[in-house]
PDB file of C-alpha atoms in Angstrom:
ATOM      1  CA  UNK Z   1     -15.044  21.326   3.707  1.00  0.00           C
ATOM      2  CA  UNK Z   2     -13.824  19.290   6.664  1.00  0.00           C
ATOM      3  CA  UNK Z   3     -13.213  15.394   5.709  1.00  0.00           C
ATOM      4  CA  UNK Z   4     -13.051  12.213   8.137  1.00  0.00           C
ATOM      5  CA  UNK Z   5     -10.945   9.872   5.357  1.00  0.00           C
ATOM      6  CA  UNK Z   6     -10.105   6.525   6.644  1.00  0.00           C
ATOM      7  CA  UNK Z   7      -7.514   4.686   4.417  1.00  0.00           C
ATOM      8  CA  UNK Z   8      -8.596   1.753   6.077  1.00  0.00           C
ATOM      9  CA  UNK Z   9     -12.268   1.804   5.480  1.00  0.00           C
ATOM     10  CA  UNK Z  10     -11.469   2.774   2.062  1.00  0.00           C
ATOM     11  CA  UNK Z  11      -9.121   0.225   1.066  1.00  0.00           C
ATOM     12  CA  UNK Z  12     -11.648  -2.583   2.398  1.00  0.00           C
ATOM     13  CA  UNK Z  13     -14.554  -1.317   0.255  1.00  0.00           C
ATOM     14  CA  UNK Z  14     -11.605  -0.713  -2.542  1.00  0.00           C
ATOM     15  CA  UNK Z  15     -10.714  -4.504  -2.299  1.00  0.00           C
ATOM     16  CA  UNK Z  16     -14.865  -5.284  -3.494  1.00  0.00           C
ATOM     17  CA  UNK Z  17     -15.414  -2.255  -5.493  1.00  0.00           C
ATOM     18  CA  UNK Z  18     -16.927  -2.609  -9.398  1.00  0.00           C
ATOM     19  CA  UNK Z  19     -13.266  -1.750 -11.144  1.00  0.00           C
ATOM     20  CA  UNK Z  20     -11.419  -3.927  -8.912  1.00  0.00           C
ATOM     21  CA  UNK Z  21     -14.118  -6.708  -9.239  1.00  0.00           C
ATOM     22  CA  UNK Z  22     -14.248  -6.529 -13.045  1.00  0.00           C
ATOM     23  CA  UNK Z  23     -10.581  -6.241 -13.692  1.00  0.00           C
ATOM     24  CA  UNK Z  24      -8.639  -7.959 -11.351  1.00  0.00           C
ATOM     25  CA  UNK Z  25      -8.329 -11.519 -11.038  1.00  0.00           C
ATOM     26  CA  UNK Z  26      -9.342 -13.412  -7.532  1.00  0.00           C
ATOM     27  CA  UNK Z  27      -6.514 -13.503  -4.801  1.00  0.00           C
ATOM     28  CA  UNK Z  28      -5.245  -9.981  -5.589  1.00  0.00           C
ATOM     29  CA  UNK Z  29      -5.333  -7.857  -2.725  1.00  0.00           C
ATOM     30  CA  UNK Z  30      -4.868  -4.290  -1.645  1.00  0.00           C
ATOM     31  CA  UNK Z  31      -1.227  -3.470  -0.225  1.00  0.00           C
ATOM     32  CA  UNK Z  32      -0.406  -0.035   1.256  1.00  0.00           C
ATOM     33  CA  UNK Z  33      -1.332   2.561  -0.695  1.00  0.00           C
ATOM     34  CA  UNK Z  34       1.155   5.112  -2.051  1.00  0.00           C
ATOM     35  CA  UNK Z  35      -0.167   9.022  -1.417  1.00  0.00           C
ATOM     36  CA  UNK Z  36       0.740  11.002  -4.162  1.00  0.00           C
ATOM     37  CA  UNK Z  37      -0.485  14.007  -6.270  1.00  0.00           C
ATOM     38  CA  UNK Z  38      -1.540  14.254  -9.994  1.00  0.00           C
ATOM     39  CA  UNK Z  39      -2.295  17.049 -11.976  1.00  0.00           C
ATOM     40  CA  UNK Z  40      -2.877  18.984  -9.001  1.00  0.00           C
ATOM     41  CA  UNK Z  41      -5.356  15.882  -7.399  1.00  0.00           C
ATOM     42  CA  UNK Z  42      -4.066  14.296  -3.589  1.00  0.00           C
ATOM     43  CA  UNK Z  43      -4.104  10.568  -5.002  1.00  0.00           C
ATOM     44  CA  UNK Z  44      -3.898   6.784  -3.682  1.00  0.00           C
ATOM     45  CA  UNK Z  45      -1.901   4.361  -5.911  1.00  0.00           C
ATOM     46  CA  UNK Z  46      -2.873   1.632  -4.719  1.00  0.00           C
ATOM     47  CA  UNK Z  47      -0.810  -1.663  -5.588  1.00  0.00           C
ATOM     48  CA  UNK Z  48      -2.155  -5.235  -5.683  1.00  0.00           C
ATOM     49  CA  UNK Z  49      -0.805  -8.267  -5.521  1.00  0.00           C
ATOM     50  CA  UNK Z  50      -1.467 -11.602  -4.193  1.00  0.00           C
ATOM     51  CA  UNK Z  51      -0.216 -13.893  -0.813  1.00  0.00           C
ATOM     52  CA  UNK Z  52       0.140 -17.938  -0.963  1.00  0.00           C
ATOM     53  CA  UNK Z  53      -0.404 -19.755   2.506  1.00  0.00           C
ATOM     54  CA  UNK Z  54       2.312 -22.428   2.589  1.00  0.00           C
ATOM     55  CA  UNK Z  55       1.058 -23.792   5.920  1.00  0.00           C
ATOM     56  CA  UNK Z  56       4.354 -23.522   7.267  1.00  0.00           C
ATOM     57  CA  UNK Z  57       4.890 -20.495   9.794  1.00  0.00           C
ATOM     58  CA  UNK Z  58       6.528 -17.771   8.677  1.00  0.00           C
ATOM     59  CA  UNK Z  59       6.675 -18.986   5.076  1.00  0.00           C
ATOM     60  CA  UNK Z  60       3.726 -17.172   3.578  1.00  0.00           C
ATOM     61  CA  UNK Z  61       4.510 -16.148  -0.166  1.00  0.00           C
ATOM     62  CA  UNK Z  62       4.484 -12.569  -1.019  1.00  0.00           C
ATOM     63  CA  UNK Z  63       4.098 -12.036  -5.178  1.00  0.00           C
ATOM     64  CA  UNK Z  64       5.029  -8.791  -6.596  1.00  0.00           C
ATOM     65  CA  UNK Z  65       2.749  -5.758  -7.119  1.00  0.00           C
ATOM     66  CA  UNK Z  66       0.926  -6.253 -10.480  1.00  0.00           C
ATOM     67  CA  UNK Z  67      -1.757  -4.314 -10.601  1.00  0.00           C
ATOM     68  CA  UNK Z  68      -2.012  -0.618  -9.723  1.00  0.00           C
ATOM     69  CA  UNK Z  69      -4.900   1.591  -9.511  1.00  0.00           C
ATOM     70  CA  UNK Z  70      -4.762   5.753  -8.829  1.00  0.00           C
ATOM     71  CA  UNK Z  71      -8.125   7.092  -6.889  1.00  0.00           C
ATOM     72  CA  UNK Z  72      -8.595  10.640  -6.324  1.00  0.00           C
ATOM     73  CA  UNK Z  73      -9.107  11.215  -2.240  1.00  0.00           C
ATOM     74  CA  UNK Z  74     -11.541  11.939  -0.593  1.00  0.00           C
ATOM     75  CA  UNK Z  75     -13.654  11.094  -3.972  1.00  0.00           C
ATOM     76  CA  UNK Z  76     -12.486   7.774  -4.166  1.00  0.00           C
ATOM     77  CA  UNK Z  77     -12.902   8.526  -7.965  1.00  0.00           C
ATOM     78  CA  UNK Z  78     -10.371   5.765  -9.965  1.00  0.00           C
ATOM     79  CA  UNK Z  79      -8.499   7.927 -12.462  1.00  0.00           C
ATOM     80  CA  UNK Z  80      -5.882   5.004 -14.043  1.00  0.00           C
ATOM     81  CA  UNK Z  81      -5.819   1.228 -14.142  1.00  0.00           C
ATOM     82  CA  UNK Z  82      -2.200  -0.499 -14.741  1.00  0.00           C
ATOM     83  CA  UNK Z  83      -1.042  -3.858 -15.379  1.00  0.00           C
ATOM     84  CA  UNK Z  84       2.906  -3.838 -14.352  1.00  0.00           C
ATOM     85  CA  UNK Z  85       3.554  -6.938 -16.655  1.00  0.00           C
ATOM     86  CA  UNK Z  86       2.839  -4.862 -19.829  1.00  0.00           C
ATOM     87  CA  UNK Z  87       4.654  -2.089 -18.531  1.00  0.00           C
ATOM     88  CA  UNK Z  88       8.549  -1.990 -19.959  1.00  0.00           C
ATOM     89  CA  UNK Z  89      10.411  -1.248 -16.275  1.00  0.00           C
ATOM     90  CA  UNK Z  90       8.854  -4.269 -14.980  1.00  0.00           C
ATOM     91  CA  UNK Z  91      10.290  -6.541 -18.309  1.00  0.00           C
ATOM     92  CA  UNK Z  92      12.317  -8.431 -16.157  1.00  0.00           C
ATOM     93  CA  UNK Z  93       9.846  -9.707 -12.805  1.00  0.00           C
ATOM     94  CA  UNK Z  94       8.466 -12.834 -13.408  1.00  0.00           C
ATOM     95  CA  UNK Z  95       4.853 -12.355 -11.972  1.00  0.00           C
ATOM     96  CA  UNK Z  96       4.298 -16.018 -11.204  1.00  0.00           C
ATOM     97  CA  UNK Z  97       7.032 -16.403  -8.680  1.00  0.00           C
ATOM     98  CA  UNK Z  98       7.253 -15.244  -5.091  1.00  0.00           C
ATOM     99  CA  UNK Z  99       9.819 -12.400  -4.436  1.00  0.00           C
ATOM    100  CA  UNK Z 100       9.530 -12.793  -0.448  1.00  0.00           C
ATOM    101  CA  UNK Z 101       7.908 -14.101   2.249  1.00  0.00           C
ATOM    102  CA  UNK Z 102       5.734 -13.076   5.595  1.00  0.00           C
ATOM    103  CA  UNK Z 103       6.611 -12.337   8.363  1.00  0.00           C
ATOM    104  CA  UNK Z 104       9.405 -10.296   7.782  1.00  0.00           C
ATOM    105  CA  UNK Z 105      11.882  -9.378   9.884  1.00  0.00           C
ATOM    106  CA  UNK Z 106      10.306  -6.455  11.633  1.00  0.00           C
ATOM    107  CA  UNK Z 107       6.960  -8.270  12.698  1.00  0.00           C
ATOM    108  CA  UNK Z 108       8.249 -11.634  12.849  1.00  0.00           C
ATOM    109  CA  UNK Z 109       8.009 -11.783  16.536  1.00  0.00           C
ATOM    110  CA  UNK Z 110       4.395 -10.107  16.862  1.00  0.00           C
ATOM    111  CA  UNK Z 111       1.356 -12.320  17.379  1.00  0.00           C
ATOM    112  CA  UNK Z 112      -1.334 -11.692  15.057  1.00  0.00           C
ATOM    113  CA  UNK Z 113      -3.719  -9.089  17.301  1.00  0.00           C
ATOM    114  CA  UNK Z 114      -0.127  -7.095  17.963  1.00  0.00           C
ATOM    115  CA  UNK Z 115       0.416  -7.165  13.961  1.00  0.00           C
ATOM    116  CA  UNK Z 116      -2.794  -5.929  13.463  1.00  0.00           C
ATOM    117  CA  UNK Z 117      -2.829  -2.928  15.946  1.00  0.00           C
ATOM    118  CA  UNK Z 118       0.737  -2.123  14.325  1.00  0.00           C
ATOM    119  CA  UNK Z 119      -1.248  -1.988  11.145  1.00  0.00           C
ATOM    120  CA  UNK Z 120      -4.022   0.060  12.699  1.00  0.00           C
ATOM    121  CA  UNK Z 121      -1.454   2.527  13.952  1.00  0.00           C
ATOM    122  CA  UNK Z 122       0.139   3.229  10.881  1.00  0.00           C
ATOM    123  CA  UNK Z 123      -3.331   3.972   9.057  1.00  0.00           C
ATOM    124  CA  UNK Z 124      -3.954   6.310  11.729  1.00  0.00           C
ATOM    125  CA  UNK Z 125      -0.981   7.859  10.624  1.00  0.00           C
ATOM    126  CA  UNK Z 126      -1.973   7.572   7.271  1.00  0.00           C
ATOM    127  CA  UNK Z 127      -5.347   9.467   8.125  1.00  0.00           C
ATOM    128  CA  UNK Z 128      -3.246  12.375   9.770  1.00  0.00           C
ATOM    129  CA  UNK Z 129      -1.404  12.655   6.750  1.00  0.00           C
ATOM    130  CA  UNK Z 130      -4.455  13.054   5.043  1.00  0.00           C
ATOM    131  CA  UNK Z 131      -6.450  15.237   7.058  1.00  0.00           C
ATOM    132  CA  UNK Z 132      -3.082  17.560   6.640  1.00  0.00           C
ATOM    133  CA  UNK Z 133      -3.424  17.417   2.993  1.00  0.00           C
ATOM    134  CA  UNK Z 134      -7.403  17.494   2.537  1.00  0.00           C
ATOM    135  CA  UNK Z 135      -8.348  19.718   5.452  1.00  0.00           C
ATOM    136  CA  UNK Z 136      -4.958  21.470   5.932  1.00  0.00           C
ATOM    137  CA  UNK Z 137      -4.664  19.977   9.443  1.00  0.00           C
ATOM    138  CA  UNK Z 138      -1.983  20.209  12.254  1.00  0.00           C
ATOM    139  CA  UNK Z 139       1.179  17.670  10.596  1.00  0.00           C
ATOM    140  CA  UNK Z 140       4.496  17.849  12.153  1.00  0.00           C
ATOM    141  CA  UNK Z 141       7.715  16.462  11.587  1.00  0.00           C
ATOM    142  CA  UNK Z 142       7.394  13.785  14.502  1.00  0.00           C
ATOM    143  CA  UNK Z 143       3.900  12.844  12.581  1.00  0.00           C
ATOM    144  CA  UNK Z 144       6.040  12.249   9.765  1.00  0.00           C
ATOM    145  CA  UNK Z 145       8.702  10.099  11.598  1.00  0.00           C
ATOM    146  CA  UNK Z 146       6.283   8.153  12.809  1.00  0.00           C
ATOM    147  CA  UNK Z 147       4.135   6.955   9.409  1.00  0.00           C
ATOM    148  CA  UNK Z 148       7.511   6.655   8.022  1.00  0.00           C
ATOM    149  CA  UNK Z 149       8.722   3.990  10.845  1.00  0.00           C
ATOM    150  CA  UNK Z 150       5.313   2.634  10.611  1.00  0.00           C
ATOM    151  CA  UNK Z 151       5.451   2.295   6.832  1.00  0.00           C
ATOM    152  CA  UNK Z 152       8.893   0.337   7.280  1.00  0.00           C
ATOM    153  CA  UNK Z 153       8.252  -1.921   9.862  1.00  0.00           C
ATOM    154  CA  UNK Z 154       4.808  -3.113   7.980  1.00  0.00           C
ATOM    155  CA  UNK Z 155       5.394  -2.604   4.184  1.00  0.00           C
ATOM    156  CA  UNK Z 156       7.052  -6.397   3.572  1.00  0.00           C
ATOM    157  CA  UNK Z 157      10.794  -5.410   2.216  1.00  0.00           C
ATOM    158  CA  UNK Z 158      10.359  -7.205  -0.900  1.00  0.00           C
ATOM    159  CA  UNK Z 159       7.898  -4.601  -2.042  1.00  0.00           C
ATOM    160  CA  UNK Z 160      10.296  -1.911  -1.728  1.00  0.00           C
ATOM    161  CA  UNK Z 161      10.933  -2.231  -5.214  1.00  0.00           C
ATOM    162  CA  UNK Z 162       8.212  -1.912  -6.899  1.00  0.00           C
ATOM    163  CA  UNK Z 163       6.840   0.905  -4.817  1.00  0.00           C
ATOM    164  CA  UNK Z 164      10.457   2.995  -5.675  1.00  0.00           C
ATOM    165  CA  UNK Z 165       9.273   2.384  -9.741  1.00  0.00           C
ATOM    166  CA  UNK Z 166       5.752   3.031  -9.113  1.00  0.00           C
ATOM    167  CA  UNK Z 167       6.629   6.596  -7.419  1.00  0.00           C
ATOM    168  CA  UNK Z 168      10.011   7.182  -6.799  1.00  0.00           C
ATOM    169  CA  UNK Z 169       9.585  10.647  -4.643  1.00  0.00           C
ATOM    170  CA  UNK Z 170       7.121   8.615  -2.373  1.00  0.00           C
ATOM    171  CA  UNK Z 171       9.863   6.036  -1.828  1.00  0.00           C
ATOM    172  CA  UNK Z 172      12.850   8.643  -1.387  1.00  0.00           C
ATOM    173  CA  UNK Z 173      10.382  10.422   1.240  1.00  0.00           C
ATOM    174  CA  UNK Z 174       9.113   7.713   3.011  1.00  0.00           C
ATOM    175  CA  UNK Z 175      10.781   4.001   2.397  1.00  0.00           C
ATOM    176  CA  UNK Z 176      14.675   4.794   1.254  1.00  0.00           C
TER     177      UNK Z 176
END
C-alpha cells in the first residue's frame, strides 16, 4: 500500500494532538524527529523541548530535549511517552537552564524565508527516507548524504546530545 507521509504535516498536527495537549506543558515544541525502528515498527521519536526569545538577535535560548514521544509511521499511533528528567542518563541536565542558543553557526547568516526553505528541504529528505522505508522506494547513498548534511546544518548543535542518548545508532548514522 503506497503512502504520501509528510514529516512536516505530521509534526504540525503532532505539536496540537490529544497526548501532546494533555501531557506536555505549554512552550514545548516539536524538534526533529529521530526515525527509528521498534519491535519490528518504522518509528518517530520525537523530542520536545522549549525556545526563550531574548529579543536580542541571535540570542534565542534553546532548552534541552525533555520530553520524548515514539509514534508508529504512517499510523501516527503514539506507542511511549518519556519524561528525560526522571530518566537516570539525564541525572545530571538541569532542565531549567538553556544549553545553547539560535542561530547557530550553520544558519546564522540565513534570513528567515532561506532558514525555512533549508528546513523544507531537509523534510523532503526526510519524506524520501520514508517513502524508502514504508513503500520500499528508490534511496541512494547521495539521498543519504544529503538528509545527513541537512540534518547537521539545521539540528541546533546543542541537541546533539541528547539525540546520541535518546538513539545512539541514529546519531552514529546520521549526526556523529
Amino acid at each position: 500500500m503506497k503512502t504520501n507521509f509528510s514529516i512536516e504535516k505530521f509534526l504540525n498536527e503532532f505539536k496540537n494532538s490529544k497526548p501532546v495537549q494533555a501531557i506536555v506543558p505549554l512552550g514545548y515544541v516539536p524538534n526533529l524527529p529521530i526515525i527509528t525502528s521498534v519491535k519490528g515498527e518504522l518509528c518517530a521519536c520525537v523530542p520536545l523541548m522549549r525556545y526563550k526569545v531574548t529579543g536580542v538577535v541571535d540570542k534565542t535560548l534553546v532548552y534541552p530535549v525533555r520530553y520524548v514521544f515514539t509514534v508508529t509511521i504512517p499510523e501516527c499511533k503514539v506507542i511511549s511517552f518519556e519524561d528525560l528528567a526522571f530518566d537516570s542518563a539525564f541525572v545530571n541536565v538541569d532542565f531549567t537552564k538553556p544549553v545553547g542558543t539560535f542561530r547557530h553557526e550553520a544558519v546564522k547568516n540565513l534570513n528567515k524565508e532561506e532558514y525555512a526553505a533549508l528546513r523544507s528541504r531537509l523534510f523532503a529528505e526526510y519524506d524520501k527516507m520514508l517513502d524508502f522505508l514504508v513503500n520500499n522506494a528508490e534511496y541512494s547513498d547521495a539521498d543519504k548524504q544529503s538528509f545527513k548534511t541537512l540534518l547537521n546544518q539545521v539540528l541546533e548543535p546543542s541537541l546533539k546530545p541528547f539525540y546520541h542518548a535518546i538513539d545512539k545508532n541514529f546519531f552514529l548514522r546520521f549526526l556523529g
